[in-house]
Amino acid sequence: MRMLLIANWKMHYGPIKAGGWIRAFRRERLPKNIDIAVAVPHVSLAAARASLGRASIPALAAQDVFWGEDGPYTGEISASMLDEFGVQYCLVGHSERRSVMGETDDMVAKKAAALQKAGIVPVICVGETSAQYKKGETNKIIRQQTTAAIAKLDVDSKTPFVFAYEPVWSIGSGKACPAQKAKEVHDVIRGVIQKKMNENIAEKVLILYGGSIDVNNIAEYLTTTGINGALVGGASLDPRVFGLLCRTAMPS
Ligand code: PGA
């Protein structure tokens, strides 16, 4: 199974800086045995694509999508619009969208299904809050979010989906969830997929870890069985740091 590393810029870098990041990152020596993607703000997709040209490394990812097709949805962006930029992955249900924009499990499920239909790999983010973690509710919350998110996916689709386990308390906090603990949660996600979909999909699904990943801890996660890559926020903002992180993750 090839590992996947996704840079998540969040709300950083408009078109001018996005092009510069891509060009600088392309100058980095990158491992060939790993997949790398960069999730950029919608307004920067065109600049990122222009800087990439026909190059496919890093793959282009979006940070959000709306589930409808063309129509009266002012301000929204459809999966087929993302497809026009050659977007291969799109995050859905990031905790910042769930908590700041009020995104519900049902909305996440609709977004994931719309992406899959358009041939774009949804990267479904799940994770418990600090309060839920302290109450020992992690597995319950993860089971709920995972069950809801896959409810509208097509088991026969050729487009796979990816999960990212991101404990809310570890995002941007410098407190990464210990790799063994993350692995246990990954097993919960895989278990739900096996039960609600099938064994084959559960075996193949990539489950990433996200939350305070940096150059110093990445290797520990990627050498833990059941963790298939990482979603990286802060440590992806500098293209040289993210390049180093990719090399550290998977020396070629
Ligand atoms: P972080 O963010 O790496 O800055 O903790 C990860 C994320 O929110 O995807």
Short mmCIF file of C-alpha atoms and ligand atoms in Angstrom, two decimals:
data_model
loop_
_atom_site.label_atom_id
_atom_site.label_comp_id
_atom_site.label_asym_id
_atom_site.label_seq_id
_atom_site.Cartn_x
_atom_site.Cartn_y
_atom_site.Cartn_z
CA MET A 1 0.00 0.00 0.00
CA ARG A 2 1.51 3.37 -0.98
CA MET A 3 1.57 5.97 1.75
CA LEU A 4 -0.12 9.31 1.16
CA LEU A 5 0.99 12.66 2.55
CA ILE A 6 -1.32 15.65 2.14
CA ALA A 7 -0.31 19.24 2.84
CA ASN A 8 -3.26 21.23 4.14
CA TRP A 9 -2.59 24.94 3.80
CA LYS A 10 -5.96 25.83 5.34
CA MET A 11 -6.73 29.54 4.73
CA HIS A 12 -3.22 30.48 3.66
CA TYR A 13 -1.76 31.48 0.30
CA GLY A 14 -3.82 33.20 -2.34
CA PRO A 15 -2.90 32.76 -6.02
CA ILE A 16 0.33 34.78 -5.86
CA LYS A 17 1.91 32.86 -2.99
CA ALA A 18 0.44 29.52 -4.09
CA GLY A 19 2.41 29.56 -7.33
CA GLY A 20 5.62 30.32 -5.45
CA TRP A 21 5.03 27.45 -2.99
CA ILE A 22 4.46 24.95 -5.81
CA ARG A 23 7.59 26.04 -7.68
CA ALA A 24 9.73 25.89 -4.53
CA PHE A 25 8.33 22.49 -3.56
CA ARG A 26 8.99 21.11 -7.04
CA ARG A 27 12.68 21.95 -6.54
CA GLU A 28 12.80 19.65 -3.48
CA ARG A 29 14.15 16.13 -3.81
CA LEU A 30 11.05 14.02 -3.24
CA PRO A 31 10.68 10.31 -2.53
CA LYS A 32 9.13 8.39 -5.42
CA ASN A 33 7.61 5.62 -3.33
CA ILE A 34 4.96 7.78 -1.70
CA ASP A 35 1.99 9.81 -2.95
CA ILE A 36 2.03 13.53 -2.15
CA ALA A 37 -0.82 16.02 -2.51
CA VAL A 38 -1.38 19.64 -1.60
CA ALA A 39 -4.78 20.97 -0.51
CA VAL A 40 -5.02 24.62 -1.53
CA PRO A 41 -7.77 27.23 -1.12
CA HIS A 42 -10.25 27.27 -4.02
CA VAL A 43 -9.07 30.67 -5.23
CA SER A 44 -5.54 29.30 -5.60
CA LEU A 45 -6.40 26.21 -7.63
CA ALA A 46 -5.83 27.93 -10.99
CA ALA A 47 -2.43 29.33 -9.95
CA ALA A 48 -1.37 26.01 -8.44
CA ARG A 49 -2.41 24.19 -11.60
CA ALA A 50 -0.59 26.72 -13.79
CA SER A 51 2.61 26.31 -11.75
CA LEU A 52 2.31 22.54 -11.90
CA GLY A 53 1.64 22.43 -15.61
CA ARG A 54 1.40 18.76 -16.56
CA ALA A 55 3.41 17.64 -13.55
CA SER A 56 1.47 15.36 -11.25
CA ILE A 57 3.63 15.73 -8.13
CA PRO A 58 2.30 17.06 -5.89
CA ALA A 59 -1.26 16.03 -6.80
CA LEU A 60 -3.75 18.85 -6.48
CA ALA A 61 -6.32 18.70 -3.69
CA ALA A 62 -9.15 21.00 -2.60
CA GLN A 63 -10.22 21.71 0.98
CA ASP A 64 -13.98 21.60 0.57
CA VAL A 65 -16.79 21.13 -1.96
CA PHE A 66 -20.54 21.55 -2.22
CA TRP A 67 -22.65 18.47 -2.94
CA GLY A 68 -24.96 19.95 -5.58
CA GLU A 69 -24.49 20.16 -9.34
CA ASP A 70 -24.72 23.54 -11.12
CA GLY A 71 -27.56 25.54 -9.61
CA PRO A 72 -28.67 28.30 -7.29
CA TYR A 73 -26.00 27.85 -4.58
CA THR A 74 -24.38 31.25 -4.31
CA GLY A 75 -20.76 31.06 -3.27
CA GLU A 76 -20.46 27.31 -3.54
CA ILE A 77 -18.23 25.14 -5.73
CA SER A 78 -19.18 21.77 -7.22
CA ALA A 79 -17.12 18.62 -7.63
CA SER A 80 -17.20 18.97 -11.42
CA MET A 81 -15.74 22.49 -11.11
CA LEU A 82 -12.87 21.05 -9.05
CA ASP A 83 -12.42 18.38 -11.69
CA GLU A 84 -11.76 21.10 -14.28
CA PHE A 85 -8.54 21.92 -12.39
CA GLY A 86 -7.45 18.29 -12.33
CA VAL A 87 -8.13 18.05 -8.60
CA GLN A 88 -7.54 14.47 -7.46
CA TYR A 89 -8.39 14.68 -3.76
CA CYS A 90 -10.70 16.86 -1.69
CA LEU A 91 -10.92 17.14 2.09
CA VAL A 92 -14.38 16.86 3.62
CA GLY A 93 -15.52 17.31 7.19
CA HIS A 94 -12.33 18.88 8.50
CA SER A 95 -12.94 19.69 12.17
CA GLU A 96 -12.56 23.40 11.47
CA ARG A 97 -15.46 23.16 9.03
CA ARG A 98 -17.50 21.10 11.47
CA SER A 99 -16.91 23.48 14.38
CA VAL A 100 -16.63 26.90 12.71
CA MET A 101 -19.04 26.42 9.77
CA GLY A 102 -21.46 24.05 11.51
CA GLU A 103 -20.98 21.20 9.08
CA THR A 104 -22.97 18.12 10.08
CA ASP A 105 -22.32 14.41 9.52
CA ASP A 106 -25.05 14.41 6.88
CA MET A 107 -23.42 17.27 4.96
CA VAL A 108 -20.08 15.46 5.12
CA ALA A 109 -21.71 12.31 3.70
CA LYS A 110 -23.29 14.26 0.82
CA LYS A 111 -20.00 15.95 -0.02
CA ALA A 112 -18.08 12.66 0.03
CA ALA A 113 -20.65 11.03 -2.27
CA ALA A 114 -20.64 13.96 -4.72
CA LEU A 115 -16.85 13.80 -4.97
CA GLN A 116 -16.83 10.06 -5.51
CA LYS A 117 -19.40 10.46 -8.28
CA ALA A 118 -17.15 13.02 -9.97
CA GLY A 119 -14.12 10.72 -9.70
CA ILE A 120 -12.37 12.81 -7.02
CA VAL A 121 -11.08 10.97 -3.95
CA PRO A 122 -12.81 12.28 -0.82
CA VAL A 123 -10.50 12.58 2.19
CA ILE A 124 -12.98 12.26 5.03
CA CYS A 125 -11.80 13.82 8.29
CA VAL A 126 -13.04 12.51 11.62
CA GLY A 127 -11.95 13.22 15.15
CA GLU A 128 -13.11 13.72 18.71
CA THR A 129 -12.98 16.99 20.65
CA SER A 130 -10.93 17.45 23.77
CA ALA A 131 -14.04 17.11 25.98
CA GLN A 132 -15.04 13.86 24.25
CA TYR A 133 -11.48 12.55 24.58
CA LYS A 134 -11.43 13.31 28.30
CA LYS A 135 -14.76 11.54 28.77
CA GLY A 136 -13.38 8.43 27.04
CA GLU A 137 -15.82 8.80 24.14
CA THR A 138 -13.27 8.69 21.33
CA ASN A 139 -14.24 5.33 19.83
CA LYS A 140 -17.96 6.06 20.08
CA ILE A 141 -17.60 9.41 18.29
CA ILE A 142 -15.33 7.95 15.62
CA ARG A 143 -17.78 5.11 15.00
CA GLN A 144 -20.64 7.61 14.64
CA GLN A 145 -18.76 9.96 12.31
CA THR A 146 -17.40 7.12 10.16
CA THR A 147 -20.76 5.36 9.85
CA ALA A 148 -22.46 8.61 8.83
CA ALA A 149 -19.72 9.65 6.37
CA ILE A 150 -19.77 6.40 4.36
CA ALA A 151 -23.56 6.08 4.30
CA LYS A 152 -23.96 7.59 0.83
CA LEU A 153 -20.80 6.15 -0.78
CA ASP A 154 -21.08 3.58 -3.55
CA VAL A 155 -19.40 0.25 -2.69
CA ASP A 156 -19.01 -0.50 -6.42
CA SER A 157 -17.35 2.80 -7.30
CA LYS A 158 -13.91 2.73 -8.92
CA THR A 159 -13.03 5.92 -7.04
CA PRO A 160 -11.63 5.06 -3.62
CA PHE A 161 -12.01 7.20 -0.51
CA VAL A 162 -9.50 8.06 2.19
CA PHE A 163 -10.01 8.69 5.91
CA ALA A 164 -8.02 11.06 8.07
CA TYR A 165 -8.17 10.64 11.83
CA GLU A 166 -7.56 14.06 13.32
CA PRO A 167 -8.21 14.39 17.06
CA VAL A 168 -9.43 17.97 17.42
CA TRP A 169 -7.32 18.49 20.55
CA SER A 170 -4.14 17.72 18.68
CA ILE A 171 -4.69 19.98 15.64
CA GLY A 172 -2.30 22.91 15.74
CA SER A 173 -1.63 22.31 19.45
CA GLY A 174 1.80 20.71 19.28
CA LYS A 175 0.28 17.73 21.14
CA ALA A 176 0.26 14.89 18.65
CA CYS A 177 -1.78 11.83 19.57
CA PRO A 178 0.65 8.98 20.37
CA ALA A 179 1.03 6.75 17.31
CA GLN A 180 -0.16 3.61 19.10
CA LYS A 181 -3.31 5.38 20.30
CA ALA A 182 -3.93 6.71 16.78
CA LYS A 183 -3.49 3.20 15.43
CA GLU A 184 -6.25 1.94 17.74
CA VAL A 185 -8.61 4.58 16.37
CA HIS A 186 -7.60 3.68 12.81
CA ASP A 187 -8.61 0.09 13.63
CA VAL A 188 -12.01 1.37 14.75
CA ILE A 189 -12.48 3.21 11.42
CA ARG A 190 -11.40 0.14 9.45
CA GLY A 191 -13.75 -2.01 11.50
CA VAL A 192 -16.75 0.20 10.69
CA ILE A 193 -15.90 0.12 6.99
CA GLN A 194 -15.60 -3.65 7.06
CA LYS A 195 -18.95 -4.04 8.78
CA LYS A 196 -20.93 -1.47 6.78
CA MET A 197 -19.25 -1.90 3.38
CA ASN A 198 -17.02 -4.92 2.88
CA GLU A 199 -13.74 -6.60 3.78
CA ASN A 200 -12.04 -5.71 0.49
CA ILE A 201 -12.69 -1.96 0.83
CA ALA A 202 -11.68 -2.05 4.51
CA GLU A 203 -8.37 -3.69 3.64
CA LYS A 204 -7.55 -1.18 0.94
CA VAL A 205 -8.75 2.09 2.44
CA LEU A 206 -5.96 4.52 3.30
CA ILE A 207 -6.32 5.98 6.79
CA LEU A 208 -4.13 8.99 7.50
CA TYR A 209 -3.28 10.56 10.83
CA GLY A 210 -3.40 14.34 11.26
CA GLY A 211 -2.67 16.64 14.19
CA SER A 212 0.67 18.30 15.02
CA ILE A 213 2.66 16.18 12.60
CA ASP A 214 6.15 17.54 12.04
CA VAL A 215 9.56 16.52 10.77
CA ASN A 216 10.47 15.03 14.15
CA ASN A 217 7.47 12.73 14.62
CA ILE A 218 6.36 11.78 11.08
CA ALA A 219 8.53 8.64 10.84
CA GLU A 220 6.99 7.16 13.99
CA TYR A 221 3.48 7.37 12.50
CA LEU A 222 4.36 5.99 9.12
CA THR A 223 6.14 3.00 10.63
CA THR A 224 3.07 2.13 12.71
CA THR A 225 0.95 -0.58 11.12
CA GLY A 226 -2.49 0.66 10.15
CA ILE A 227 -1.39 4.28 9.63
CA ASN A 228 -1.13 4.90 5.91
CA GLY A 229 0.00 8.49 5.73
CA ALA A 230 -0.56 11.92 7.20
CA LEU A 231 -2.50 15.14 6.80
CA VAL A 232 -0.16 17.98 7.64
CA GLY A 233 -1.20 21.54 8.49
CA GLY A 234 1.36 23.89 10.05
CA ALA A 235 4.39 21.90 8.92
CA SER A 236 3.30 22.17 5.27
CA LEU A 237 3.29 25.96 5.02
CA ASP A 238 6.99 26.15 4.20
CA PRO A 239 7.69 24.13 1.03
CA ARG A 240 11.23 23.26 2.18
CA VAL A 241 10.00 21.99 5.54
CA PHE A 242 7.29 19.94 3.85
CA GLY A 243 9.88 18.60 1.38
CA LEU A 244 12.08 17.53 4.29
CA LEU A 245 9.04 16.00 5.99
CA CYS A 246 8.31 13.93 2.84
CA ARG A 247 11.93 12.71 2.70
CA THR A 248 11.93 11.90 6.41
CA ALA A 249 8.62 10.06 6.08
CA MET A 250 9.87 7.78 3.37
CA PRO A 251 13.57 7.83 2.54
CA SER A 252 13.88 6.61 -1.04
P1 PGA B 1 -1.71 20.67 12.10
O1 PGA B 1 -3.10 20.59 11.31
O2 PGA B 1 -0.73 19.76 11.38
O3 PGA B 1 -1.30 22.12 12.03
O4 PGA B 1 -1.95 20.20 13.50
C1 PGA B 1 -3.56 19.40 10.74
C2 PGA B 1 -4.91 19.61 10.10
O5 PGA B 1 -5.75 20.31 10.65
O6 PGA B 1 -5.18 19.06 9.02
#
